[in-house]
């Protein structure tokens, strides 16, 4: 059996917000944002929702795969910024695209969420429970950031990316001799570092409390602690995933890393002793879209024809939790 991605899609809000515009809101400048992160602008929702962006990305992925919504067995949405606590976003997507046969649920592993969702879908397909899955990362983080906090509001953007993952009988051997499919998966979490990047749900509230609790709804982050974690954990995790598959860094054609910060990506490349031009980036245009960064980048590269059959890709990310993961696959 081969489990491969046969369609990709993405959706971004229309409104681009430049660093210059942010410098009118908080004490920052285009230069300081670019120097710290590499980010030049990001898309911000003026009406799109996590569910509507996810549904658009899914429709595109289905179209590319040559499938219809009725073909879909499973919809898995990774998000940490849904509009609704109930029902989950995957059920909204199911209804919106008309995938009435599909099982649907959400998963939250913050910025590493898409990877964890894809790995979960892969395990279902591998076990023979389903034959295909739409896997989505979708976020509207703009509603979770404090727009008066320059250390976080400059980083994030809104958007969604999706892949159609399907299981096919037999092996697909590419022209370069590589077998298409997922070769290694590594996932991890360090819950003890949860405090360094967090956002509260509503607090305990009931008539039986002695005192009502205060509610701070915004994302809080110790940027340096996350940076330190990411620059070490991401390359180490990639190296471990490659070694699990008996592969070396040189065997990889492209590294698609979570698009949080140009400096984190450059540092990972250096630690891995890999050429930086194997690490495509779009964060300059779209910022950090949490779970959506990897599938949006994947879709952009796929549509630009920068990913060819037989290419070996490493997808790797990190996020609140702190969570991290790496998936090695051959495009087929
Ligand atoms: O998906 C995961 C999400 N999180 C991350 O990926 C975050 C990882 N961390 C980072 O990317 C970096 O730590 C940041 C980009 C968040 C910050 O860069 P840094 O070089 O680590 O800066 P810092 O937090 O150590 O702050 C240094 C200075 C501070 O000023 P003082 O205290 O030295 O006077 C900040 O107030 O930079 C200041 N600063 C800014 N100045 C202008 C922080 N943000 C800004 C800003 N504009 N936007």
mmCIF file of C-alpha atoms in Angstrom, residues 50-51 77 79 81-96 104-107 202:
data_model
loop_
_atom_site.group_PDB
_atom_site.id
_atom_site.type_symbol
_atom_site.label_atom_id
_atom_site.label_comp_id
_atom_site.label_asym_id
_atom_site.label_seq_id
_atom_site.Cartn_x
_atom_site.Cartn_y
_atom_site.Cartn_z
ATOM 1 C CA UNK A 50 -11.199 29.225 10.618
ATOM 2 C CA UNK A 51 -13.992 27.095 9.123
ATOM 3 C CA UNK A 77 -8.680 19.900 11.236
ATOM 4 C CA UNK A 79 -6.512 24.467 14.901
ATOM 5 C CA UNK A 81 -8.188 29.296 17.191
ATOM 6 C CA UNK A 82 -11.623 27.865 16.284
ATOM 7 C CA UNK A 83 -14.710 30.102 16.240
ATOM 8 C CA UNK A 84 -16.687 27.546 18.183
ATOM 9 C CA UNK A 85 -15.820 25.218 21.027
ATOM 10 C CA UNK A 86 -18.754 23.089 19.898
ATOM 11 C CA UNK A 87 -19.220 21.811 17.253
ATOM 12 C CA UNK A 88 -15.659 21.265 16.101
ATOM 13 C CA UNK A 89 -14.357 22.982 12.957
ATOM 14 C CA UNK A 90 -14.027 19.683 11.039
ATOM 15 C CA UNK A 91 -17.820 19.194 11.327
ATOM 16 C CA UNK A 92 -18.391 22.727 10.015
ATOM 17 C CA UNK A 93 -16.093 21.922 7.082
ATOM 18 C CA UNK A 94 -17.872 18.620 6.464
ATOM 19 C CA UNK A 95 -21.189 20.444 6.218
ATOM 20 C CA UNK A 96 -19.801 23.318 4.173
ATOM 21 C CA UNK A 104 -14.740 14.598 11.292
ATOM 22 C CA UNK A 105 -12.870 15.903 14.300
ATOM 23 C CA UNK A 106 -10.361 18.553 15.393
ATOM 24 C CA UNK A 107 -6.937 18.224 16.926
ATOM 25 C CA UNK A 202 -12.535 31.333 29.501
#
